Structures are given as structure tokens and as C-alpha cells.
PDB file of C-alpha atoms in Angstrom:
ATOM      1  CA  UNK A  30       9.985  -5.255   7.463  1.00 88.00           C
ATOM      2  CA  UNK A  31       8.848  -6.926  10.692  1.00 91.00           C
ATOM      3  CA  UNK A  32       5.386  -7.471   9.267  1.00 90.00           C
ATOM      4  CA  UNK A  33       6.743  -8.891   6.022  1.00 91.00           C
ATOM      5  CA  UNK A  34       9.150 -11.098   7.973  1.00 93.00           C
ATOM      6  CA  UNK A  35       6.307 -12.430  10.112  1.00 93.00           C
ATOM      7  CA  UNK A  36       4.216 -13.144   7.000  1.00 93.00           C
ATOM      8  CA  UNK A  37       7.117 -15.013   5.425  1.00 93.00           C
ATOM      9  CA  UNK A  38       7.674 -17.061   8.575  1.00 94.00           C
ATOM     10  CA  UNK A  39       3.951 -17.877   8.577  1.00 93.00           C
ATOM     11  CA  UNK A  40       4.225 -19.769   5.287  1.00 93.00           C
ATOM     12  CA  UNK A  41       4.112 -23.501   6.050  1.00 92.00           C
ATOM     13  CA  UNK A  42       7.497 -25.125   5.426  1.00 93.00           C
ATOM     14  CA  UNK A  43       5.713 -28.150   3.937  1.00 93.00           C
ATOM     15  CA  UNK A  44       4.305 -25.934   1.191  1.00 91.00           C
ATOM     16  CA  UNK A  45       7.753 -24.687   0.209  1.00 92.00           C
ATOM     17  CA  UNK A  46       9.199 -28.198   0.363  1.00 92.00           C
ATOM     18  CA  UNK A  47       6.372 -29.530  -1.798  1.00 92.00           C
ATOM     19  CA  UNK A  48       7.148 -26.935  -4.448  1.00 92.00           C
ATOM     20  CA  UNK A  49      10.830 -27.871  -4.415  1.00 92.00           C
ATOM     21  CA  UNK A  50      10.041 -31.596  -4.598  1.00 94.00           C
ATOM     22  CA  UNK A  51       7.838 -30.930  -7.620  1.00 92.00           C
ATOM     23  CA  UNK A  52      10.895 -29.487  -9.375  1.00 92.00           C
ATOM     24  CA  UNK A  53      10.497 -25.750  -8.833  1.00 91.00           C
ATOM     25  CA  UNK A  54      13.668 -23.696  -8.502  1.00 94.00           C
ATOM     26  CA  UNK A  55      13.945 -20.917  -5.918  1.00 94.00           C
ATOM     27  CA  UNK A  56      12.638 -18.224  -8.274  1.00 95.00           C
ATOM     28  CA  UNK A  57       9.563 -20.319  -9.124  1.00 94.00           C
ATOM     29  CA  UNK A  58       8.960 -21.015  -5.422  1.00 94.00           C
ATOM     30  CA  UNK A  59       9.170 -17.284  -4.745  1.00 95.00           C
ATOM     31  CA  UNK A  60       6.852 -16.257  -7.594  1.00 95.00           C
ATOM     32  CA  UNK A  61       4.321 -19.095  -7.378  1.00 94.00           C
ATOM     33  CA  UNK A  62       4.170 -19.818  -3.646  1.00 93.00           C
ATOM     34  CA  UNK A  63       5.643 -17.048  -1.501  1.00 94.00           C
ATOM     35  CA  UNK A  64       4.264 -13.985  -3.329  1.00 93.00           C
ATOM     36  CA  UNK A  65       0.652 -15.235  -3.585  1.00 92.00           C
ATOM     37  CA  UNK A  66       0.741 -16.321   0.044  1.00 91.00           C
ATOM     38  CA  UNK A  67       2.025 -12.873   1.159  1.00 92.00           C
ATOM     39  CA  UNK A  68      -0.084 -10.765  -1.247  1.00 87.00           C
ATOM     40  CA  UNK A  69      -2.544  -9.469   1.344  1.00 83.00           C
ATOM     41  CA  UNK A  70       0.288  -8.606   3.746  1.00 88.00           C
ATOM     42  CA  UNK A  71       2.145  -6.743   1.005  1.00 89.00           C
ATOM     43  CA  UNK A  72      -1.052  -4.831   0.191  1.00 83.00           C
ATOM     44  CA  UNK A  73      -1.515  -3.782   3.814  1.00 84.00           C
ATOM     45  CA  UNK A  74       2.130  -2.722   4.191  1.00 87.00           C
ATOM     46  CA  UNK A  75       2.024  -0.749   0.917  1.00 84.00           C
ATOM     47  CA  UNK A  76      -1.167   1.040   1.982  1.00 81.00           C
ATOM     48  CA  UNK A  77       0.307   1.876   5.380  1.00 82.00           C
ATOM     49  CA  UNK A  78       3.473   3.256   3.807  1.00 84.00           C
ATOM     50  CA  UNK A  79       1.529   5.441   1.360  1.00 79.00           C
ATOM     51  CA  UNK A  80      -0.564   6.851   4.204  1.00 76.00           C
ATOM     52  CA  UNK A  81       2.594   7.569   6.213  1.00 79.00           C
ATOM     53  CA  UNK A  82       4.229   9.337   3.274  1.00 77.00           C
ATOM     54  CA  UNK A  83       1.168  11.495   2.723  1.00 73.00           C
ATOM     55  CA  UNK A  84       1.047  12.418   6.420  1.00 72.00           C
ATOM     56  CA  UNK A  85       4.595  13.789   6.367  1.00 79.00           C
ATOM     57  CA  UNK A  86       3.396  17.255   5.283  1.00 78.00           C
ATOM     58  CA  UNK A  87       2.679  18.457   8.811  1.00 78.00           C
ATOM     59  CA  UNK A  88       6.044  17.326  10.177  1.00 81.00           C
ATOM     60  CA  UNK A  89       7.994  19.053   7.398  1.00 80.00           C
ATOM     61  CA  UNK A  90       5.843  22.191   7.631  1.00 80.00           C
ATOM     62  CA  UNK A  91       6.225  22.581  11.382  1.00 81.00           C
ATOM     63  CA  UNK A  92       9.906  21.627  11.688  1.00 84.00           C
ATOM     64  CA  UNK A  93      11.581  23.309   8.694  1.00 83.00           C
ATOM     65  CA  UNK A  94       8.870  24.577   6.309  1.00 78.00           C
ATOM     66  CA  UNK A  95      10.757  22.943   3.471  1.00 69.00           C
ATOM     67  CA  UNK A  96      14.097  24.607   4.148  1.00 78.00           C
ATOM     68  CA  UNK A  97      17.392  22.713   4.185  1.00 82.00           C
ATOM     69  CA  UNK A  98      16.268  20.329   1.439  1.00 78.00           C
ATOM     70  CA  UNK A  99      13.441  18.770   3.473  1.00 79.00           C
ATOM     71  CA  UNK A 100      10.558  19.732   1.233  1.00 80.00           C
ATOM     72  CA  UNK A 101       7.844  17.137   0.562  1.00 81.00           C
ATOM     73  CA  UNK A 102       5.523  17.147  -2.435  1.00 82.00           C
ATOM     74  CA  UNK A 103       2.499  18.203  -0.374  1.00 83.00           C
ATOM     75  CA  UNK A 104       4.569  20.967   1.225  1.00 85.00           C
ATOM     76  CA  UNK A 105       5.546  22.234  -2.234  1.00 88.00           C
ATOM     77  CA  UNK A 106       1.882  22.274  -3.260  1.00 88.00           C
ATOM     78  CA  UNK A 107       1.019  24.322  -0.173  1.00 87.00           C
ATOM     79  CA  UNK A 108       3.817  26.842  -0.878  1.00 89.00           C
ATOM     80  CA  UNK A 109       2.848  27.223  -4.540  1.00 91.00           C
ATOM     81  CA  UNK A 110      -0.777  27.840  -3.593  1.00 92.00           C
ATOM     82  CA  UNK A 111      -0.550  30.105  -0.566  1.00 91.00           C
ATOM     83  CA  UNK A 112       2.888  31.736  -0.647  1.00 89.00           C
ATOM     84  CA  UNK A 113       3.596  32.143  -4.358  1.00 91.00           C
ATOM     85  CA  UNK A 114      -0.059  32.380  -5.534  1.00 94.00           C
ATOM     86  CA  UNK A 115       0.781  30.053  -8.423  1.00 93.00           C
ATOM     87  CA  UNK A 116      -2.566  28.240  -8.593  1.00 95.00           C
ATOM     88  CA  UNK A 117      -1.859  26.327 -11.802  1.00 95.00           C
ATOM     89  CA  UNK A 118       1.328  24.722 -10.500  1.00 95.00           C
ATOM     90  CA  UNK A 119      -0.332  23.905  -7.164  1.00 93.00           C
ATOM     91  CA  UNK A 120      -3.225  22.277  -9.012  1.00 94.00           C
ATOM     92  CA  UNK A 121      -0.807  20.247 -11.138  1.00 95.00           C
ATOM     93  CA  UNK A 122       0.968  18.992  -8.005  1.00 91.00           C
ATOM     94  CA  UNK A 123      -2.407  18.074  -6.497  1.00 89.00           C
ATOM     95  CA  UNK A 124      -3.268  16.060  -9.623  1.00 92.00           C
ATOM     96  CA  UNK A 125       0.074  14.247  -9.413  1.00 89.00           C
ATOM     97  CA  UNK A 126      -0.598  13.405  -5.757  1.00 85.00           C
ATOM     98  CA  UNK A 127      -4.045  12.131  -6.710  1.00 86.00           C
ATOM     99  CA  UNK A 128      -2.632   9.971  -9.504  1.00 89.00           C
ATOM    100  CA  UNK A 129      -0.134   8.485  -7.068  1.00 83.00           C
ATOM    101  CA  UNK A 130      -2.955   7.557  -4.684  1.00 82.00           C
ATOM    102  CA  UNK A 131      -5.338   6.003  -7.253  1.00 85.00           C
ATOM    103  CA  UNK A 132      -3.518   2.626  -7.572  1.00 85.00           C
ATOM    104  CA  UNK A 133      -3.551   2.205  -3.798  1.00 80.00           C
ATOM    105  CA  UNK A 134      -7.275   2.965  -3.682  1.00 81.00           C
ATOM    106  CA  UNK A 135      -7.971   0.453  -6.462  1.00 85.00           C
ATOM    107  CA  UNK A 136      -5.872  -2.192  -4.711  1.00 80.00           C
ATOM    108  CA  UNK A 137      -7.785  -1.680  -1.453  1.00 79.00           C
ATOM    109  CA  UNK A 138     -11.172  -1.766  -3.178  1.00 82.00           C
ATOM    110  CA  UNK A 139     -10.300  -5.057  -4.884  1.00 83.00           C
ATOM    111  CA  UNK A 140      -9.129  -6.548  -1.604  1.00 80.00           C
ATOM    112  CA  UNK A 141     -12.292  -5.417   0.194  1.00 79.00           C
ATOM    113  CA  UNK A 142     -14.480  -6.764  -2.608  1.00 82.00           C
ATOM    114  CA  UNK A 143     -12.712 -10.152  -2.508  1.00 79.00           C
ATOM    115  CA  UNK A 144     -13.034 -10.283   1.278  1.00 74.00           C
ATOM    116  CA  UNK A 145     -16.739  -9.451   1.043  1.00 73.00           C
ATOM    117  CA  UNK A 146     -17.225 -12.174  -1.573  1.00 71.00           C
ATOM    118  CA  UNK A 147     -15.527 -14.728   0.699  1.00 68.00           C
ATOM    119  CA  UNK A 148     -17.712 -13.652   3.632  1.00 62.00           C
ATOM    120  CA  UNK A 149     -20.910 -13.963   1.599  1.00 61.00           C
ATOM    121  CA  UNK A 150     -19.881 -17.369   0.243  1.00 62.00           C
ATOM    122  CA  UNK A 151     -19.008 -18.695   3.693  1.00 60.00           C
ATOM    123  CA  UNK A 152     -22.304 -17.399   5.121  1.00 54.00           C
ATOM    124  CA  UNK A 153     -24.200 -19.046   2.260  1.00 54.00           C
ATOM    125  CA  UNK A 154     -22.429 -22.368   2.872  1.00 61.00           C
ATOM    126  CA  UNK A 155     -23.161 -22.109   6.602  1.00 56.00           C
ATOM    127  CA  UNK A 156     -26.867 -21.529   5.936  1.00 59.00           C
ATOM    128  CA  UNK A 157     -27.071 -24.453   3.496  1.00 63.00           C
ATOM    129  CA  UNK A 158     -25.235 -26.836   5.836  1.00 63.00           C
ATOM    130  CA  UNK A 159     -27.431 -25.949   8.783  1.00 57.00           C
TER     131      UNK A 159
END
């Protein structure tokens, strides 16, 4: 929330005022100005949160081993595979985990590709101008 708050405060007030002067209501300002301006920050925060959620396996395993209603999805996969010897269910959980990660991977690849394109374009412009 601190990172998102800082990104929101980094939006120039003149930009928001210009949108309002042009006749945009608050929802249009949010969708057309604030969200595009904060898109890269939202991507970074989402990626960080997904990584943190996937890292929770070791904490749950060491502290409670899934007892007392603290079981995580990765912990369940581990139990199905190594305690219950139910390889099919463990494989299905692994596929679900993979499918949950794929959109984050695609989002990061697109962001990296766009950043690389901007770098190449700026280098090309620098070479031409000099």
C-alpha cells in the first residue's frame, strides 16, 4: 500500500486537473489517467505479492505443518506427494500452481520487452543526434 500510495502521489496534479477541466468525471480520471500512470507500479507490486505468497510454504511447514487450519496450497501438494503418496493429486495441485503463475510471468515478459524497446529506441535516437 505504501508503494501504491507513493505512485499515486507521484502523479502530477496538473495532469489530473487537466482531465477534469476537459470534462472527465472522477471515474474517467481514474481509468484514463491514474491507472495508466500507475500500471508499472501495479505490475511490480502484483509480482512481489505473488512471489511472497509462493514463498509461504516454508513458514507454514516449519511452524505448524499445515495443522490448525494454516495449510497453504504448496504445503498441501507436498503432503499429497510425500506423506500420502497420492501422486496424481499432487501433480494436479502443481499444475494449478503453475497456471496461477503464468499470467504473472506473461505480464513481466511484456513489461521487460517494452522496457527493452524503449531502451533501444532511445539509444538509436542518441546515436542519430550525435
